Amino acid sequence: MTAAEQKQQAPYDLVGGAVVVRNIVDRFYDLMDQEDAYRELRALHAPELGPMRVSLAGFLNAWLGGPRDWFDDHPGVCMMSAHARLPITGETADQWCDAMRRAIADSTVDPALGVKMAEALSNMAQGMAARAASAA
Ligand code: HEM
């Protein structure tokens, strides 16, 4: 693929589409569920993670420039505002970022693209933590 062709592709296509996104999300929640390092983050979530797997995968598909079904199903929802009600701390935001960085690194996503994706998501998570801290 030429550099020009690559530029025209959405990140969604470059990462490998919905199947790869869902694999990342499943790994993310498996890590959160199974490893003690993510205990505080896990405790914020409902016992049943199935609905979160579907919702986060749908959001990431749209965020990466793929199908926008998640936004059709959640009209007017802003992810930052939706998290402003949650008791997010620097610690739980760091846990979120670490589990997501590992889930992406364990996927088939090209490592350089994966690092950029993890950085962008970490920025979003840290923004949520900063907003929660200023609201507290
Ligand atoms: C800063 C660290 C974060 C923490 C501690 C956190 C925590 C949570 C919690 C506790 C829920 C509700 C879960 C439940 O009801 O079981 C939730 C929902 C959700 N979060 Fe996060 N989150 C974080 C960052 C993010 C980021 C960066 C994204 C987007 C990339 C995201 C996407 C979502 C989605 C899509 C939902 C479900 C919304 C819905 O279907 O109504 N979260 N989050």
mmCIF file of C-alpha atoms and ligand atoms in Angstrom:
data_model
loop_
_atom_site.group_PDB
_atom_site.id
_atom_site.type_symbol
_atom_site.label_atom_id
_atom_site.label_comp_id
_atom_site.label_asym_id
_atom_site.label_seq_id
_atom_site.Cartn_x
_atom_site.Cartn_y
_atom_site.Cartn_z
ATOM 1 C CA MET A 1 0.000 0.000 0.000
ATOM 2 C CA THR A 2 1.342 3.464 -0.870
ATOM 3 C CA ALA A 3 1.576 6.224 1.726
ATOM 4 C CA ALA A 4 -1.160 8.153 -0.141
ATOM 5 C CA GLU A 5 -3.524 5.138 -0.062
ATOM 6 C CA GLN A 6 -2.789 4.631 3.621
ATOM 7 C CA LYS A 7 -3.694 8.257 4.355
ATOM 8 C CA GLN A 8 -7.166 7.784 2.882
ATOM 9 C CA GLN A 9 -7.963 4.880 5.181
ATOM 10 C CA ALA A 10 -9.661 5.508 8.503
ATOM 11 C CA PRO A 11 -7.811 4.270 11.601
ATOM 12 C CA TYR A 12 -10.714 1.795 11.917
ATOM 13 C CA ASP A 13 -9.574 0.074 8.703
ATOM 14 C CA LEU A 14 -5.891 0.338 9.596
ATOM 15 C CA VAL A 15 -6.402 -1.467 12.919
ATOM 16 C CA GLY A 16 -8.336 -4.267 11.206
ATOM 17 C CA GLY A 17 -11.981 -3.300 11.782
ATOM 18 C CA ALA A 18 -14.646 -4.471 14.222
ATOM 19 C CA VAL A 19 -13.170 -7.909 14.964
ATOM 20 C CA VAL A 20 -9.839 -6.467 16.087
ATOM 21 C CA VAL A 21 -11.549 -3.699 18.086
ATOM 22 C CA ARG A 22 -13.686 -6.296 19.878
ATOM 23 C CA ASN A 23 -10.591 -8.421 20.601
ATOM 24 C CA ILE A 24 -8.898 -5.387 22.185
ATOM 25 C CA VAL A 25 -11.980 -4.629 24.276
ATOM 26 C CA ASP A 26 -12.314 -8.255 25.412
ATOM 27 C CA ARG A 27 -8.649 -8.361 26.433
ATOM 28 C CA PHE A 28 -9.061 -5.015 28.243
ATOM 29 C CA TYR A 29 -12.001 -6.253 30.341
ATOM 30 C CA ASP A 30 -10.383 -9.670 30.913
ATOM 31 C CA LEU A 31 -7.288 -7.943 32.331
ATOM 32 C CA MET A 32 -9.468 -5.659 34.454
ATOM 33 C CA ASP A 33 -11.463 -8.630 35.719
ATOM 34 C CA GLN A 34 -8.554 -10.967 36.412
ATOM 35 C CA GLU A 35 -5.581 -8.919 37.616
ATOM 36 C CA ASP A 36 -5.281 -7.469 41.075
ATOM 37 C CA ALA A 37 -3.498 -4.389 39.686
ATOM 38 C CA TYR A 38 -6.901 -3.222 38.352
ATOM 39 C CA ARG A 39 -8.944 -3.935 41.490
ATOM 40 C CA GLU A 40 -10.085 -0.342 42.086
ATOM 41 C CA LEU A 41 -11.064 0.102 38.430
ATOM 42 C CA ARG A 42 -12.956 -3.214 38.443
ATOM 43 C CA ALA A 43 -14.831 -2.217 41.589
ATOM 44 C CA LEU A 44 -16.297 0.830 39.791
ATOM 45 C CA HIS A 45 -17.955 -1.428 37.204
ATOM 46 C CA ALA A 46 -21.086 -3.575 37.429
ATOM 47 C CA PRO A 47 -20.532 -7.290 38.163
ATOM 48 C CA GLU A 48 -21.612 -8.202 34.626
ATOM 49 C CA LEU A 49 -19.152 -6.798 32.048
ATOM 50 C CA GLY A 50 -20.980 -8.096 28.945
ATOM 51 C CA PRO A 51 -22.853 -4.840 28.239
ATOM 52 C CA MET A 52 -19.616 -2.839 28.665
ATOM 53 C CA ARG A 53 -17.819 -5.054 26.133
ATOM 54 C CA VAL A 54 -20.515 -4.276 23.566
ATOM 55 C CA SER A 55 -20.689 -0.558 24.392
ATOM 56 C CA LEU A 56 -16.944 0.203 24.497
ATOM 57 C CA ALA A 57 -16.359 -1.747 21.263
ATOM 58 C CA GLY A 58 -19.177 0.183 19.575
ATOM 59 C CA PHE A 59 -17.823 3.509 20.813
ATOM 60 C CA LEU A 60 -14.286 2.694 19.664
ATOM 61 C CA ASN A 61 -15.518 1.641 16.217
ATOM 62 C CA ALA A 62 -17.023 5.108 15.761
ATOM 63 C CA TRP A 63 -14.109 6.902 17.455
ATOM 64 C CA LEU A 64 -11.726 5.243 14.990
ATOM 65 C CA GLY A 65 -13.778 6.455 12.020
ATOM 66 C CA GLY A 66 -15.776 3.251 11.475
ATOM 67 C CA PRO A 67 -19.535 2.544 11.770
ATOM 68 C CA ARG A 68 -21.322 5.121 13.947
ATOM 69 C CA ASP A 69 -24.051 2.826 15.321
ATOM 70 C CA TRP A 70 -23.008 3.595 18.919
ATOM 71 C CA PHE A 71 -23.855 7.302 18.433
ATOM 72 C CA ASP A 72 -27.187 6.395 16.808
ATOM 73 C CA ASP A 73 -27.974 4.241 19.856
ATOM 74 C CA HIS A 74 -26.766 6.912 22.350
ATOM 75 C CA PRO A 75 -28.056 10.166 20.835
ATOM 76 C CA GLY A 76 -26.466 13.290 22.294
ATOM 77 C CA VAL A 77 -24.201 11.376 24.692
ATOM 78 C CA CYS A 78 -20.800 12.991 25.316
ATOM 79 C CA MET A 79 -18.314 10.455 26.685
ATOM 80 C CA MET A 80 -16.568 13.082 28.823
ATOM 81 C CA SER A 81 -19.836 14.285 30.400
ATOM 82 C CA ALA A 82 -21.053 10.695 30.898
ATOM 83 C CA HIS A 83 -17.936 10.059 32.993
ATOM 84 C CA ALA A 84 -18.145 13.321 34.938
ATOM 85 C CA ARG A 85 -20.676 11.659 37.304
ATOM 86 C CA LEU A 86 -18.290 8.779 38.061
ATOM 87 C CA PRO A 87 -15.823 8.837 40.988
ATOM 88 C CA ILE A 88 -12.758 8.632 38.710
ATOM 89 C CA THR A 89 -9.406 9.240 40.430
ATOM 90 C CA GLY A 90 -5.867 9.536 39.093
ATOM 91 C CA GLU A 91 -5.328 5.964 40.264
ATOM 92 C CA THR A 92 -8.323 4.450 38.445
ATOM 93 C CA ALA A 93 -7.549 6.501 35.310
ATOM 94 C CA ASP A 94 -3.968 5.149 35.360
ATOM 95 C CA GLN A 95 -5.331 1.613 35.720
ATOM 96 C CA TRP A 96 -7.656 2.188 32.746
ATOM 97 C CA CYS A 97 -4.755 3.493 30.617
ATOM 98 C CA ASP A 98 -2.435 0.648 31.603
ATOM 99 C CA ALA A 99 -4.983 -2.102 30.848
ATOM 100 C CA MET A 100 -5.874 -0.469 27.522
ATOM 101 C CA ARG A 101 -2.214 -0.019 26.540
ATOM 102 C CA ARG A 102 -1.593 -3.723 27.260
ATOM 103 C CA ALA A 103 -4.744 -4.852 25.435
ATOM 104 C CA ILE A 104 -3.717 -2.911 22.317
ATOM 105 C CA ALA A 105 -0.104 -4.180 22.547
ATOM 106 C CA ASP A 106 -1.418 -7.769 22.734
ATOM 107 C CA SER A 107 -3.539 -7.269 19.590
ATOM 108 C CA THR A 108 -2.629 -7.554 15.915
ATOM 109 C CA VAL A 109 -2.557 -3.748 15.522
ATOM 110 C CA ASP A 110 0.676 -2.415 14.014
ATOM 111 C CA PRO A 111 2.828 -1.453 17.036
ATOM 112 C CA ALA A 112 3.451 2.174 15.937
ATOM 113 C CA LEU A 113 -0.262 2.742 15.318
ATOM 114 C CA GLY A 114 -1.085 0.962 18.576
ATOM 115 C CA VAL A 115 1.133 3.330 20.547
ATOM 116 C CA LYS A 116 -0.643 6.343 19.000
ATOM 117 C CA MET A 117 -4.060 4.823 19.712
ATOM 118 C CA ALA A 118 -3.136 4.098 23.338
ATOM 119 C CA GLU A 119 -1.785 7.638 23.759
ATOM 120 C CA ALA A 120 -4.947 9.242 22.385
ATOM 121 C CA LEU A 121 -7.160 7.105 24.641
ATOM 122 C CA SER A 122 -4.934 7.865 27.637
ATOM 123 C CA ASN A 123 -5.328 11.576 26.970
ATOM 124 C CA MET A 124 -9.098 11.110 27.033
ATOM 125 C CA ALA A 125 -8.940 9.105 30.275
ATOM 126 C CA GLN A 126 -6.628 11.636 31.948
ATOM 127 C CA GLY A 127 -9.005 14.416 30.863
ATOM 128 C CA MET A 128 -11.826 12.541 32.607
ATOM 129 C CA ALA A 129 -9.731 12.260 35.780
ATOM 130 C CA ALA A 130 -8.850 15.972 35.684
ATOM 131 C CA ARG A 131 -12.512 16.853 35.248
ATOM 132 C CA ALA A 132 -13.530 14.595 38.152
ATOM 133 C CA ALA A 133 -10.839 16.170 40.356
ATOM 134 C CA SER A 134 -12.030 19.707 39.583
ATOM 135 C CA ALA A 135 -15.670 18.736 40.278
ATOM 136 C CA ALA A 136 -14.781 17.135 43.653
HETATM 137 C C1 HEM B 1 -10.572 7.466 33.140
HETATM 138 C C2 HEM B 1 -10.743 6.161 33.321
HETATM 139 C C3 HEM B 1 -12.114 5.530 33.180
HETATM 140 C C4 HEM B 1 -12.851 4.971 34.161
HETATM 141 C C5 HEM B 1 -12.447 4.829 35.616
HETATM 142 C C6 HEM B 1 -14.103 4.539 33.557
HETATM 143 C C7 HEM B 1 -15.131 3.933 34.238
HETATM 144 C C8 HEM B 1 -16.360 3.643 33.720
HETATM 145 C C9 HEM B 1 -17.467 3.106 34.474
HETATM 146 C C10 HEM B 1 -17.454 2.808 35.972
HETATM 147 C C11 HEM B 1 -18.504 2.922 33.618
HETATM 148 C C12 HEM B 1 -19.908 2.354 33.971
HETATM 149 C C13 HEM B 1 -19.745 0.865 33.928
HETATM 150 C C14 HEM B 1 -20.918 0.035 34.358
HETATM 151 O O1 HEM B 1 -22.048 0.528 34.431
HETATM 152 O O2 HEM B 1 -20.675 -1.168 34.618
HETATM 153 C C15 HEM B 1 -18.046 3.346 32.307
HETATM 154 C C16 HEM B 1 -18.796 3.302 31.156
HETATM 155 C C17 HEM B 1 -18.287 3.501 29.908
HETATM 156 N N1 HEM B 1 -17.039 3.955 29.595
HETATM 157 FE FE1 HEM B 1 -15.565 4.424 30.893
HETATM 158 N N2 HEM B 1 -14.085 4.820 32.230
HETATM 159 C C18 HEM B 1 -12.894 5.428 31.944
HETATM 160 C C19 HEM B 1 -12.464 5.866 30.732
HETATM 161 C C20 HEM B 1 -13.136 5.658 29.535
HETATM 162 C C21 HEM B 1 -12.668 6.055 28.236
HETATM 163 C C22 HEM B 1 -11.335 6.777 27.955
HETATM 164 C C23 HEM B 1 -13.611 5.652 27.340
HETATM 165 C C24 HEM B 1 -13.645 5.824 25.858
HETATM 166 C C25 HEM B 1 -12.624 5.544 25.093
HETATM 167 C C26 HEM B 1 -14.675 5.004 28.077
HETATM 168 C C27 HEM B 1 -15.800 4.442 27.536
HETATM 169 C C28 HEM B 1 -16.898 4.011 28.235
HETATM 170 C C29 HEM B 1 -18.135 3.518 27.623
HETATM 171 C C30 HEM B 1 -18.421 3.393 26.132
HETATM 172 C C31 HEM B 1 -19.011 3.227 28.662
HETATM 173 C C32 HEM B 1 -20.443 2.667 28.548
HETATM 174 C C33 HEM B 1 -21.413 3.784 28.290
HETATM 175 C C34 HEM B 1 -22.833 3.235 28.108
HETATM 176 O O3 HEM B 1 -23.023 2.230 27.413
HETATM 177 O O4 HEM B 1 -23.755 3.845 28.679
HETATM 178 N N3 HEM B 1 -14.354 5.037 29.401
HETATM 179 N N4 HEM B 1 -16.759 3.782 32.406
#
